[in-house]
CSV table of C-alpha atoms in Angstrom, one decimal:
chain,number,residue,atom,x,y,z
A,1,MET,CA,0.2,0.1,-0.2
A,2,GLU,CA,1.4,3.3,-0.9
A,3,MET,CA,1.1,6.2,1.4
A,4,TRP,CA,1.7,10.0,1.4
A,5,ASP,CA,2.0,12.5,3.6
A,6,ASP,CA,1.7,16.2,3.5
A,7,ILE,CA,3.1,18.2,6.1
A,8,ILE,CA,2.3,22.0,7.1
A,9,PHE,CA,5.0,23.3,9.4
A,10,THR,CA,4.9,27.0,11.4
A,11,ALA,CA,8.1,27.9,12.0
A,12,PRO,CA,8.9,29.0,15.8
A,13,ARG,CA,8.9,33.0,16.2
A,14,PHE,CA,11.8,34.7,18.3
A,15,LYS,CA,12.1,38.2,19.4
A,16,ASP,CA,15.5,39.9,20.4
A,17,GLY,CA,16.4,35.8,21.2
A,18,THR,CA,13.4,35.0,23.2
A,19,LEU,CA,10.8,32.8,22.0
A,20,GLU,CA,7.7,34.4,20.9
A,21,THR,CA,5.8,31.7,19.4
A,22,LEU,CA,5.8,28.3,19.2
A,23,ALA,CA,6.4,25.8,16.3
A,24,TYR,CA,3.4,24.1,15.2
A,25,VAL,CA,2.6,21.4,12.8
A,26,THR,CA,-0.2,19.8,10.6
A,27,VAL,CA,0.0,16.5,9.0
A,28,LEU,CA,-2.3,14.7,6.8
A,29,GLN,CA,-1.9,11.3,5.4
A,30,ASN,CA,-3.5,9.7,2.5
A,31,GLY,CA,-5.6,13.2,3.0
A,32,VAL,CA,-6.5,12.5,6.5
A,33,ALA,CA,-5.7,14.7,9.3
A,34,VAL,CA,-3.5,12.9,11.8
A,35,GLN,CA,-2.0,15.8,13.6
A,36,ASN,CA,-3.8,19.4,13.6
A,37,HIS,CA,-1.9,22.3,14.3
A,38,THR,CA,0.2,20.3,17.0
A,39,GLU,CA,2.8,21.9,18.7
A,40,ILE,CA,6.5,21.1,18.5
A,41,LEU,CA,8.3,22.0,21.5
A,42,GLY,CA,11.6,22.6,20.0
A,43,ASP,CA,14.4,20.6,18.6
A,44,THR,CA,13.4,16.6,18.8
A,45,GLY,CA,15.6,13.4,19.2
A,46,HIS,CA,16.0,10.2,20.7
A,47,ARG,CA,15.5,10.0,24.3
A,48,ILE,CA,15.3,13.9,24.8
A,49,LEU,CA,13.3,16.3,26.1
A,50,ALA,CA,13.0,19.0,23.6
A,51,THR,CA,13.7,22.6,23.7
A,52,TYR,CA,14.3,25.5,21.3
A,53,VAL,CA,17.7,27.3,20.6
A,54,THR,CA,17.6,31.1,20.9
A,55,LYS,CA,17.2,31.3,17.0
A,56,ALA,CA,15.3,29.4,14.7
A,57,SER,CA,17.1,28.5,11.2
A,58,GLU,CA,16.2,27.5,7.8
A,59,GLY,CA,17.1,24.0,7.6
A,60,PRO,CA,18.7,21.8,6.6
A,61,LEU,CA,15.4,19.5,5.8
A,62,LYS,CA,16.1,15.7,7.6
A,63,LEU,CA,14.3,12.8,6.6
A,64,GLN,CA,14.5,9.7,8.4
A,65,ASP,CA,13.4,5.9,8.0
A,66,HIS,CA,13.9,4.2,11.0
A,67,GLY,CA,15.5,1.5,8.5
A,68,ASN,CA,12.0,0.6,7.1
A,69,LYS,CA,11.5,0.2,3.6
A,70,THR,CA,10.4,4.2,2.8
A,71,ARG,CA,11.1,5.8,-0.2
A,72,PHE,CA,11.0,9.6,-0.1
A,73,ARG,CA,9.7,11.4,-3.4
A,74,ASN,CA,8.1,14.5,-5.1
A,75,ILE,CA,9.3,16.9,-2.1
A,76,TRP,CA,8.5,20.3,-2.0
A,77,VAL,CA,9.9,23.0,0.3
A,78,ARG,CA,7.5,26.6,0.3
A,79,VAL,CA,7.6,29.6,2.2
A,80,LEU,CA,3.8,30.3,2.9
A,81,GLY,CA,3.0,34.0,3.4
A,82,ASN,CA,5.0,36.1,4.9
A,83,ASN,CA,6.2,33.9,8.3
A,84,ARG,CA,9.8,34.1,7.9
A,85,ASN,CA,11.7,35.0,10.8
A,86,ASN,CA,14.1,38.3,10.6
């Protein structure tokens, strides 16, 4: 069975080095929302508590497959609206 995902990510916003707005993610799997405007509490990793660094970055994009048979294709990265951090 082939599955596809759409991921809409809203980056955190910082002002003068202080977190102003959390990051959020919405994930659609085969057109069904499986995460809706879910808070991201900072950098994620294995067995760590998520925390924010003082400045948001624009990349790199990291894809992970956990050793499963996973194919990534048709990956588009676009800035939506005027949400860029200055």
